[in-house]
PDB file of C-alpha atoms in Angstrom:
ATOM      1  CA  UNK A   1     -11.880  -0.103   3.923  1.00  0.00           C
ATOM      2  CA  UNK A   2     -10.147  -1.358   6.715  1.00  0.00           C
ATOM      3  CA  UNK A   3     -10.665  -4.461   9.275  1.00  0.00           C
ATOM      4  CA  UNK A   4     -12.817  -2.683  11.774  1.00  0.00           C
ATOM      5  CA  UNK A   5     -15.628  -2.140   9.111  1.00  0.00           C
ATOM      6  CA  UNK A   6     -15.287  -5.439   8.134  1.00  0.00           C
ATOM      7  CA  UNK A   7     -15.722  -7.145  11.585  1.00  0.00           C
ATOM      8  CA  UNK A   8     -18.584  -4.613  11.728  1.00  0.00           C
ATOM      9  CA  UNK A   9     -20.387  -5.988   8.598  1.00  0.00           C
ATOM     10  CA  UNK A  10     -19.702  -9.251   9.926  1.00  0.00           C
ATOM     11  CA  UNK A  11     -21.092  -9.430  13.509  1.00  0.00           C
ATOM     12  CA  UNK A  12     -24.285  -7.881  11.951  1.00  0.00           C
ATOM     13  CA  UNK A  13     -24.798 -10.577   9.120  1.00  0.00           C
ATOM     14  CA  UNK A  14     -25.992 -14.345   9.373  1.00  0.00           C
ATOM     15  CA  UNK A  15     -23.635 -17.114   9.449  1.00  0.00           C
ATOM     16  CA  UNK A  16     -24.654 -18.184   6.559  1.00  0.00           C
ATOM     17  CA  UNK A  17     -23.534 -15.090   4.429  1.00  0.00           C
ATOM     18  CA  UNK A  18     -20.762 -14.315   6.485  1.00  0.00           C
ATOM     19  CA  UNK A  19     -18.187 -16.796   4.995  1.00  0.00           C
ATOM     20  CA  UNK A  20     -18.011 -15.896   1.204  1.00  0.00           C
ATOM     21  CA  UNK A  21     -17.907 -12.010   2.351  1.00  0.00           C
ATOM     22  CA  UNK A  22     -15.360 -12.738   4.964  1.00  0.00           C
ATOM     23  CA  UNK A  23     -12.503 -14.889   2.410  1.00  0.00           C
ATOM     24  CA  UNK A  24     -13.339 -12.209  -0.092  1.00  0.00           C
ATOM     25  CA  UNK A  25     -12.599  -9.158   1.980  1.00  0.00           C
ATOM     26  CA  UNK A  26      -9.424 -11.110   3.746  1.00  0.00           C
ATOM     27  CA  UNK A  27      -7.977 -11.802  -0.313  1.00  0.00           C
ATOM     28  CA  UNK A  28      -8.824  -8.131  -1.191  1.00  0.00           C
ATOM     29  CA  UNK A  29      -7.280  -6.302   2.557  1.00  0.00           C
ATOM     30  CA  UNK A  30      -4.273  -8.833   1.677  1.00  0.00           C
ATOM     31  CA  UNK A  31      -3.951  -7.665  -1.532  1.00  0.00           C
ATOM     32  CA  UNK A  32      -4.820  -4.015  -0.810  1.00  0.00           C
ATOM     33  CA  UNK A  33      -1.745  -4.105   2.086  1.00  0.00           C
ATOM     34  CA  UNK A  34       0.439  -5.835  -0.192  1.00  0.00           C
ATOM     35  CA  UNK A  35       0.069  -3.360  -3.168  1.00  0.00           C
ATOM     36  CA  UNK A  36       0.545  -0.439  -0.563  1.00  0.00           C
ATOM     37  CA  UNK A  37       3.420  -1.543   0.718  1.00  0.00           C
ATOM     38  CA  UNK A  38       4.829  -2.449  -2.766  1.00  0.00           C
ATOM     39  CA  UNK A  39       4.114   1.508  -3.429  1.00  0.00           C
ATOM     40  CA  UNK A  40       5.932   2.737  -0.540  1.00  0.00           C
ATOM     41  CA  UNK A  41       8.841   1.303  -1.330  1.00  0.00           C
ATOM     42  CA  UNK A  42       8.837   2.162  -5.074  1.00  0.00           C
ATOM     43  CA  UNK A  43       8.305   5.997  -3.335  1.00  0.00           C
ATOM     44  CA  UNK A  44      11.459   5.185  -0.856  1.00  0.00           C
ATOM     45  CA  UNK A  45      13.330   4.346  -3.906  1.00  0.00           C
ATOM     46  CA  UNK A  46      12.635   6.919  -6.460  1.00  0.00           C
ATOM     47  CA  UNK A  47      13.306   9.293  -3.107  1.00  0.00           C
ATOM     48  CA  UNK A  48      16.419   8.360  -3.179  1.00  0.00           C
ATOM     49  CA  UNK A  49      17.127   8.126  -6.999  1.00  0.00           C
ATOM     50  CA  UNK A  50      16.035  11.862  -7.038  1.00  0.00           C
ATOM     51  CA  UNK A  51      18.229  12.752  -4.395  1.00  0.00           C
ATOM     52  CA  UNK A  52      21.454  11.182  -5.879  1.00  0.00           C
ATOM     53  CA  UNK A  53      20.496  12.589  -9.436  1.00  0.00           C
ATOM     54  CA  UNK A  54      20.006  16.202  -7.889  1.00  0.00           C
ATOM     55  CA  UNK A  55      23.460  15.108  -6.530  1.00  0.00           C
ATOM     56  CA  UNK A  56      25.476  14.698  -9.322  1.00  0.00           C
ATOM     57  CA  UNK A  57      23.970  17.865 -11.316  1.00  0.00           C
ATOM     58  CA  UNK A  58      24.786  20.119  -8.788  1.00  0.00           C
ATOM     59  CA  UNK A  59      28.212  18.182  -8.968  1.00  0.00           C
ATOM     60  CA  UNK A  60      28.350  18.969 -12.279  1.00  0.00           C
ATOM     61  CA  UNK A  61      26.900  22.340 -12.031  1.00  0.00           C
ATOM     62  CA  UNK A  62      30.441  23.032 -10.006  1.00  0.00           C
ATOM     63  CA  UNK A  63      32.602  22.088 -12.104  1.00  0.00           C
ATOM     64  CA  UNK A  64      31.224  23.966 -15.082  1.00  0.00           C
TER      65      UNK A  64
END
């Protein structure tokens, strides 16, 4: 769901039902871009924990 199909729903409604739809799509899309951003940067991280853990075994792989 993004904004566009919101604004859709909402120029096609009555004022009258377009306020509790509208605050409760706003608190979900805010919480939706939040919790996607939260889970790109728990990605970036474990990236880069991968990364340094392949690393150090192929450190240790050399000196074996």
């Amino acid at each position: 769901c993004d904004e566009s199909k919101v604004q859709k729903v909402l120029s096609s409604s009555d004022e009258e039902h377009q306020q509790p739809f509208k605050e409760k799509m706003d608190a979900f899309l805010k919480k939706a871009y939040e919790e996607h951003k939260e889970q790109e940067q728990n990605l970036e991280k474990n990236v880069k924990q991968s990364l340094m853990k392949q690393w150090f075994f192929l450190q240790l792989e050399s000196k074996i």
